[in-house]
Amino acid sequence: MAKRYYQPEIETMPVDQLKALQSDRLVKQVKHVWDNVPYYRAKMEEKGVTPDDIKGIEDLHKLPFVTKDDLREAYPYGLLAAPLKDCVRIHSTSGTTGKRVVAFYTQNDIDLWDDCCARALTAVGAGDEDVVHVSYGYGLFTGGLGLHGGAHKAGCMTIPVSSGNTDRQIQFMTDLGSTVLCCTPSYAAYLAESIEERGVKDEIKLKAGIFGAEAWTEEMRRDIENKLGIKAYDIYGLTELSGPGVSFECEEQTGMHINEDHFIAEIINPETGEVLPEGEKGELVFTSITKEAFPLLRYRTKDLCILSRKPCSCGRTHIKMRKPMGRSDDMLIIRGVNVFPSQIETVLLNEGMTPNYQIIVDRKNNTDTFDINVEMSQEMFSDNLAEVTAKEKQLVASLKAMLGIQAKVHLVAPKSITRSEGKAVRVIDKRKLYD
Amino acid sequence: MAVKQISVFVENKSGGLADITKALSDANVNIRALSLSEATDFGVLRLIVDDVFAAGNALKESGHIYNITDVLAVAGEDKPGSITKIFTVLAEAGMSLEYAYAFFAKSQEKAIMIIKVADRLAAKKVLKEAGIPLVKEEEIAKL
């Protein structure tokens, strides 16, 4: 039987109790990082804050922010707060200039993360009679193993099919009767089309889907829902914080409940760092208050968002975040992979080329297309076409190595890339990702 | 006794070629021969012109990427078999061509073949030994 909540006592906890729990955990977490992470201690000392100054969530604003730059600087072990012998896993995302972000987990961290994902699955109606089809990639990416662990905890039969191989996906769906699909929204849309093409929609038993790791619009949601005949739910998370399940949608589909017993959310003015009141749009900042191995205090996500504590008809009391409404930096998410324009600049410079480029991202047939126009330069040119194409191939390979995804490179005429007010337009994103 | 060839980068978009030839004609440069090799998104336009210096300046000013390469210009009779003779001589000397293209010089009633080889001096030597005449830069200008 499917349950209404996975952990009812926590998910419907009265707000004042929830805040007291957060305060208690925050105080302990601050002490934990102060004692175990010299990098944090130095940052706090620099700001003149000690654990004694943090008596509850009302003192949160006193703590310094942590950014992706800190994670890179501290790579790989600089922010580790638990002994390595207690760590059981890592996950990782690509970062700028080739340096990755690596997050560590103790067994307890994994358990709590799995709980978060189990709450998300339970919220969409998954229970012990369900077959959860996990088409997120398994591996360093958190999508696959996160929903996998959650599905186990929720007692579902789990198909760890991972991404790719559409025929196999559809065969398992029809043969084993998958009821809940977990993948990126673009892959869900792709699968929906493939199912239509093969004329097997009648053999599909899906009732719900959890789709995250990419921005998607309400329009795309309706499209997936209509094509697959399911309810499509959003899920949010960051590898830095654990993975998917930092927040998730309930049946109301009007925002994602943040798992506040594990994460404290703030909205700040991205320019000044000032904390904004509930309901105002700003940058989302998270503090993980239960993480043992890789706790983050006031981590700036760069996602622009609005929080709301209006009572939800689902009965959950945890604060809701809207779908992110954009980024406060220039990061692009292409086919689920984080791409910074500066990475392309680095590759071009490494290859001895002039860094005049333009990224064009679009979505065709529900898949992101990724093109990079590179202005031809004297260094790259030759009267011999084969030499130029060899250099072009080398460039494509170096970009793939740096970014982790394939881009189509087009060599274009010098000075042909659009410049507005003298500044080259580096990114043209034709996808309509934000409502 | 090499001939200067100008190679220009052409983006594969409509008007890409006209852009280059217009820059040249505006500078009063006359194109003697032209060959284009293309990849998916771009091409390399190779030109033999009457005034390499003026052509280079015109391309630079109009913002094109180009380079100048030494190639050989070989004259053949305008009759069947003359081009075969050129290729045979080079092949027998074990030389392979990077690329080649030909044009007809009306004033001389001759076919002129532009060839690019890795070792230009060696190629020149075997062609001379086989009695195949080479065309000089100045002659190209006067055609």
Coordinates of C-alpha atoms in Angstrom, one line a residue, chain A residues 47-412:
Chain A
K47 CA 34.4 37.1 9.9
G48 CA 34.9 37.2 13.6
V49 CA 32.3 34.5 14.3
T50 CA 32.7 31.5 16.7
P51 CA 30.3 28.7 17.5
D52 CA 29.3 30.6 20.6
D53 CA 27.7 33.3 18.5
I54 CA 25.3 30.8 16.8
K55 CA 22.5 30.0 19.3
G56 CA 19.8 29.2 16.7
I57 CA 18.6 29.8 13.2
E58 CA 18.2 33.5 14.0
D59 CA 22.0 33.7 14.1
L60 CA 22.4 32.0 10.7
H61 CA 23.0 35.3 8.9
K62 CA 26.2 35.8 10.9
L63 CA 28.0 32.9 9.2
P64 CA 30.1 33.4 6.1
F65 CA 28.9 32.2 2.7
V66 CA 30.4 29.2 1.0
T67 CA 30.6 29.2 -2.8
K68 CA 31.7 26.8 -5.6
D69 CA 35.0 28.6 -5.5
D70 CA 35.5 27.5 -2.0
L71 CA 34.7 23.9 -3.0
R72 CA 37.3 24.1 -5.8
E73 CA 39.9 25.7 -3.5
A74 CA 39.4 23.1 -0.9
Y75 CA 39.4 20.2 -3.4
P76 CA 39.6 17.3 -2.7
Y77 CA 39.7 16.9 1.1
G78 CA 39.7 20.5 2.4
L79 CA 36.0 20.6 3.5
L80 CA 35.9 17.0 4.7
A81 CA 34.4 17.0 8.2
A82 CA 34.5 13.3 9.0
P83 CA 37.5 10.9 9.1
L84 CA 38.0 9.2 5.7
K85 CA 37.5 5.8 7.4
D86 CA 33.9 6.8 8.1
C87 CA 33.2 7.8 4.5
V88 CA 31.6 5.2 2.2
R89 CA 31.1 7.0 -1.1
I90 CA 31.7 10.1 -3.2
H91 CA 29.7 11.8 -5.9
S92 CA 31.0 14.4 -8.2
T93 CA 30.0 17.1 -10.7
S94 CA 32.1 18.8 -13.3
G95 CA 33.3 22.3 -12.3
T96 CA 35.0 25.2 -14.1
T97 CA 38.5 25.0 -15.4
G98 CA 38.4 21.2 -15.3
K99 CA 38.4 21.0 -11.5
R100 CA 35.6 18.8 -10.2
V101 CA 33.5 19.2 -7.1
V102 CA 33.7 16.1 -5.0
A103 CA 31.2 15.4 -2.2
F104 CA 31.7 12.8 0.5
Y105 CA 29.2 10.7 2.3
T106 CA 29.2 8.6 5.5
Q107 CA 26.7 5.7 5.7
N108 CA 24.5 8.0 7.8
D109 CA 24.6 10.7 5.1
I110 CA 23.5 8.1 2.5
D111 CA 20.7 6.9 4.8
L112 CA 19.4 10.5 5.3
W113 CA 19.7 11.3 1.6
D114 CA 17.8 8.1 0.7
D115 CA 15.1 9.2 3.2
C116 CA 14.8 12.5 1.3
C117 CA 14.3 10.6 -2.0
A118 CA 11.9 8.2 -0.4
R119 CA 9.8 11.2 0.8
A120 CA 9.7 12.4 -2.8
L121 CA 8.7 9.0 -4.2
T122 CA 6.0 8.5 -1.5
A123 CA 4.7 12.0 -2.3
V124 CA 4.1 10.9 -5.9
G125 CA 2.3 7.8 -4.8
A126 CA 5.1 5.2 -4.9
G127 CA 4.8 2.4 -2.4
D128 CA 5.7 -1.2 -1.9
E129 CA 3.5 -2.3 -4.8
D130 CA 5.2 0.0 -7.3
V131 CA 7.9 -0.6 -9.8
V132 CA 10.3 2.4 -9.9
H133 CA 12.2 2.7 -13.2
V134 CA 15.4 4.7 -12.6
S135 CA 16.6 6.1 -15.9
Y136 CA 19.0 8.6 -14.4
G137 CA 22.6 7.9 -15.0
Y138 CA 24.2 5.7 -12.4
G139 CA 27.7 6.7 -11.3
L140 CA 29.4 9.9 -10.2
F141 CA 26.1 11.7 -11.1
T142 CA 23.8 11.7 -8.1
G143 CA 20.6 11.2 -10.0
G144 CA 20.7 7.4 -10.4
L145 CA 21.9 6.3 -7.0
G146 CA 19.9 8.9 -5.2
L147 CA 16.5 7.8 -6.5
H148 CA 17.6 4.2 -6.4
G149 CA 18.3 4.5 -2.7
G150 CA 15.0 6.3 -2.1
A151 CA 13.1 3.7 -4.0
H152 CA 14.6 0.9 -1.9
K153 CA 13.6 2.8 1.3
A154 CA 10.1 3.3 0.0
G155 CA 9.9 -0.4 -0.5
C156 CA 9.4 -0.2 -4.3
M157 CA 10.8 -2.7 -6.7
T158 CA 13.6 -0.8 -8.3
I159 CA 14.8 -1.2 -11.9
P160 CA 18.3 0.3 -12.0
V161 CA 18.2 0.6 -15.8
S162 CA 20.3 3.8 -15.9
S163 CA 20.2 6.1 -19.0
G164 CA 20.4 5.3 -22.7
N165 CA 19.3 2.3 -24.8
T166 CA 15.7 3.3 -25.5
D167 CA 14.7 -0.1 -26.7
R168 CA 15.7 -1.7 -23.4
Q169 CA 14.0 1.1 -21.5
I170 CA 10.7 0.5 -23.2
Q171 CA 11.0 -3.3 -23.0
F172 CA 11.5 -3.2 -19.3
M173 CA 8.6 -0.7 -19.0
T174 CA 6.2 -3.0 -20.8
D175 CA 7.5 -6.4 -19.6
L176 CA 7.9 -5.4 -15.9
G177 CA 5.1 -2.9 -15.7
S178 CA 7.1 0.1 -14.4
T179 CA 4.8 2.5 -12.6
V180 CA 7.1 5.4 -11.6
L181 CA 9.7 6.8 -14.0
C182 CA 12.7 8.8 -12.7
C183 CA 14.9 10.7 -15.2
T184 CA 15.6 14.1 -16.6
P185 CA 12.6 15.9 -18.1
S186 CA 14.2 15.9 -21.5
Y187 CA 14.8 12.2 -21.4
A188 CA 11.2 11.7 -20.2
A189 CA 10.0 13.6 -23.2
Y190 CA 12.2 11.6 -25.5
L191 CA 11.0 8.3 -24.0
A192 CA 7.4 9.6 -24.4
E193 CA 7.9 10.2 -28.1
S194 CA 9.7 6.8 -28.6
I195 CA 6.7 5.1 -26.9
E196 CA 4.3 6.9 -29.2
E197 CA 6.4 6.0 -32.3
R198 CA 6.5 2.3 -31.4
G199 CA 2.7 2.4 -30.7
V200 CA 3.1 0.7 -27.3
K201 CA 1.4 3.4 -25.2
D202 CA -1.3 0.9 -24.2
E203 CA 1.2 -1.5 -22.7
I204 CA 2.8 1.2 -20.5
K205 CA 1.6 1.2 -16.9
L206 CA 3.3 4.4 -15.7
K207 CA 1.3 6.6 -13.4
A208 CA 3.8 9.1 -12.2
G209 CA 7.3 10.5 -12.9
I210 CA 9.9 12.4 -11.0
F211 CA 12.0 14.5 -13.3
G212 CA 14.9 16.7 -12.2
A213 CA 18.5 17.8 -12.8
E214 CA 17.4 20.2 -15.5
A215 CA 15.2 23.3 -15.8
W216 CA 11.9 22.7 -17.4
T217 CA 8.7 24.6 -17.9
E218 CA 5.0 24.0 -17.1
E219 CA 4.5 23.6 -20.8
M220 CA 6.9 20.8 -21.0
R221 CA 5.3 19.2 -17.9
R222 CA 1.9 19.2 -19.5
D223 CA 3.4 17.8 -22.7
I224 CA 5.0 14.9 -20.8
E225 CA 1.9 14.3 -18.8
N226 CA -0.3 14.1 -21.8
K227 CA 2.0 11.9 -23.9
L228 CA 2.7 9.4 -21.1
G229 CA -0.7 9.7 -19.4
I230 CA 1.0 10.4 -16.0
K231 CA 1.5 13.1 -13.4
A232 CA 4.9 14.6 -13.7
Y233 CA 6.7 15.9 -10.6
D234 CA 9.7 18.1 -10.1
I235 CA 12.6 17.3 -7.8
Y236 CA 15.5 19.5 -6.8
G237 CA 19.0 18.9 -5.5
L238 CA 22.6 19.6 -5.7
T239 CA 25.5 17.2 -5.5
E240 CA 27.2 19.6 -3.1
L241 CA 24.2 19.1 -0.6
S242 CA 23.6 15.4 -1.3
G243 CA 21.8 15.1 -4.6
P244 CA 18.2 15.0 -5.7
G245 CA 15.7 15.3 -2.8
V246 CA 16.8 18.5 -1.3
S247 CA 13.2 19.5 -2.2
F248 CA 10.4 17.7 -4.0
E249 CA 6.9 18.3 -5.3
C250 CA 3.8 17.0 -3.7
E251 CA 0.4 16.4 -5.4
E252 CA -0.3 20.2 -5.4
Q253 CA 2.4 20.7 -7.9
T254 CA 2.9 24.3 -6.8
G255 CA 6.5 24.3 -5.7
M256 CA 8.9 21.9 -4.0
H257 CA 8.9 21.2 -0.2
I258 CA 12.4 21.6 1.1
N259 CA 13.4 18.9 3.5
E260 CA 13.9 21.4 6.3
D261 CA 14.9 18.9 8.9
H262 CA 18.1 18.5 6.8
F263 CA 18.5 21.8 5.0
I264 CA 17.9 25.4 6.0
A265 CA 17.0 27.6 3.1
E266 CA 17.6 31.3 2.8
I267 CA 17.0 33.8 0.0
I268 CA 19.6 36.5 -0.4
N269 CA 20.2 39.5 -2.6
P270 CA 22.9 38.1 -4.9
E271 CA 24.6 41.5 -5.1
T272 CA 24.8 42.4 -1.4
G273 CA 24.4 39.1 0.4
E274 CA 21.6 40.5 2.5
V275 CA 18.9 38.1 3.6
L276 CA 15.5 38.8 1.9
P277 CA 12.1 38.2 3.5
E278 CA 9.9 35.2 2.5
G279 CA 8.2 35.8 -0.8
E280 CA 11.0 37.9 -2.4
K281 CA 13.0 36.7 -5.3
G282 CA 16.7 36.2 -4.8
E283 CA 19.5 33.7 -4.7
L284 CA 18.8 30.4 -2.9
V285 CA 21.3 29.6 -0.1
F286 CA 21.4 26.2 1.8
T287 CA 22.9 25.1 5.0
S288 CA 23.0 21.3 5.5
I289 CA 22.4 20.6 9.2
T290 CA 22.6 16.8 9.3
K291 CA 25.5 16.1 6.9
E292 CA 28.5 14.4 8.6
A293 CA 31.1 14.1 5.9
F294 CA 30.5 17.2 3.8
P295 CA 28.5 19.8 5.6
L296 CA 28.0 23.1 3.9
L297 CA 27.1 26.3 5.8
R298 CA 25.3 28.9 3.7
Y299 CA 26.1 27.5 0.4
R300 CA 25.2 29.8 -2.5
T301 CA 23.4 27.8 -5.2
K302 CA 23.3 30.7 -7.7
D303 CA 19.7 29.6 -8.4
L304 CA 17.3 32.5 -8.4
C305 CA 14.1 31.5 -6.5
I306 CA 11.2 32.4 -4.2
L307 CA 10.3 30.7 -1.0
S308 CA 6.8 30.3 0.4
R309 CA 5.5 29.0 3.7
K310 CA 1.8 29.2 2.8
P311 CA 0.0 26.2 4.1
C312 CA -0.1 23.3 1.6
S313 CA -3.1 21.2 1.0
C314 CA -0.9 18.1 1.1
G315 CA -0.4 18.6 4.8
R316 CA 3.3 19.0 4.7
T317 CA 4.6 21.9 6.7
H318 CA 8.0 22.3 5.2
I319 CA 8.6 25.5 3.2
K320 CA 8.2 25.4 -0.5
M321 CA 10.5 26.8 -3.2
R322 CA 9.4 27.7 -6.6
K323 CA 11.0 26.2 -9.6
P324 CA 14.3 28.1 -10.0
M325 CA 13.7 31.2 -12.2
G326 CA 17.2 31.6 -13.5
R327 CA 20.8 31.8 -12.5
S328 CA 22.8 34.5 -10.9
D329 CA 25.9 33.3 -12.7
D330 CA 26.4 32.2 -16.3
M331 CA 26.3 28.5 -15.7
L332 CA 24.3 26.5 -18.3
I333 CA 22.9 23.1 -17.8
I334 CA 23.1 21.2 -21.0
R335 CA 21.8 17.6 -21.1
G336 CA 22.1 17.6 -17.4
V337 CA 25.7 18.7 -17.4
N338 CA 26.9 21.9 -15.9
V339 CA 28.7 24.1 -18.4
F340 CA 30.5 27.4 -17.7
P341 CA 31.4 29.5 -20.8
S342 CA 34.8 30.1 -19.2
Q343 CA 35.6 26.4 -19.7
I344 CA 35.4 26.9 -23.4
E345 CA 37.6 29.9 -23.2
T346 CA 40.2 27.9 -21.3
V347 CA 40.2 25.1 -24.0
L348 CA 40.6 27.6 -26.8
L349 CA 43.5 29.3 -25.1
N350 CA 45.1 25.9 -24.3
E351 CA 44.8 25.0 -28.0
G352 CA 46.6 28.2 -28.9
M353 CA 43.4 29.7 -30.4
T354 CA 41.9 33.1 -30.1
P355 CA 39.0 32.8 -27.6
N356 CA 36.3 34.3 -29.8
Y357 CA 33.4 32.0 -29.4
Q358 CA 29.7 31.8 -29.0
I359 CA 27.6 29.0 -27.5
I360 CA 24.2 28.3 -28.9
V361 CA 22.0 26.0 -26.9
D362 CA 18.6 24.9 -28.2
R363 CA 16.2 22.1 -27.5
K364 CA 15.1 20.0 -30.5
N365 CA 13.0 16.9 -30.2
N366 CA 13.3 17.4 -26.5
T367 CA 17.0 17.0 -26.5
D368 CA 19.4 19.9 -25.8
T369 CA 21.6 20.8 -28.8
F370 CA 24.9 22.3 -28.1
D371 CA 26.8 24.3 -30.8
I372 CA 29.9 26.4 -30.4
N373 CA 30.9 28.9 -33.1
V374 CA 34.6 29.6 -33.0
E375 CA 36.0 32.5 -35.0
M376 CA 38.7 31.4 -37.4
S377 CA 42.1 32.7 -36.4
Q378 CA 45.4 33.0 -38.2
E379 CA 47.0 30.3 -36.0
M380 CA 44.4 27.8 -37.0
F381 CA 44.3 28.5 -40.7
S382 CA 46.2 26.7 -43.4
D383 CA 46.0 26.3 -47.2
N384 CA 45.6 22.6 -46.5
L385 CA 42.0 21.8 -45.6
A386 CA 43.0 18.5 -43.9
E387 CA 45.3 20.4 -41.5
V388 CA 42.4 22.7 -40.5
T389 CA 40.0 19.9 -40.1
A390 CA 42.6 18.0 -37.9
K391 CA 42.8 21.1 -35.7
E392 CA 39.1 21.3 -35.5
K393 CA 38.8 17.7 -34.5
Q394 CA 41.5 18.2 -31.8
L395 CA 39.4 21.1 -30.5
V396 CA 36.3 19.0 -30.4
A397 CA 38.1 16.3 -28.4
S398 CA 39.6 18.8 -25.9
L399 CA 36.2 20.4 -25.4
K400 CA 34.6 17.0 -24.8
A401 CA 37.4 16.2 -22.2
M402 CA 36.8 19.5 -20.4
L403 CA 33.0 19.6 -20.5
G404 CA 32.0 16.0 -20.4
I405 CA 29.6 16.4 -23.2
Q406 CA 29.9 16.6 -27.0
A407 CA 29.6 20.0 -28.6
K408 CA 29.2 20.7 -32.4
V409 CA 32.0 23.1 -33.3
H410 CA 31.6 25.4 -36.3
L411 CA 34.5 27.5 -37.5
V412 CA 33.1 30.9 -38.5

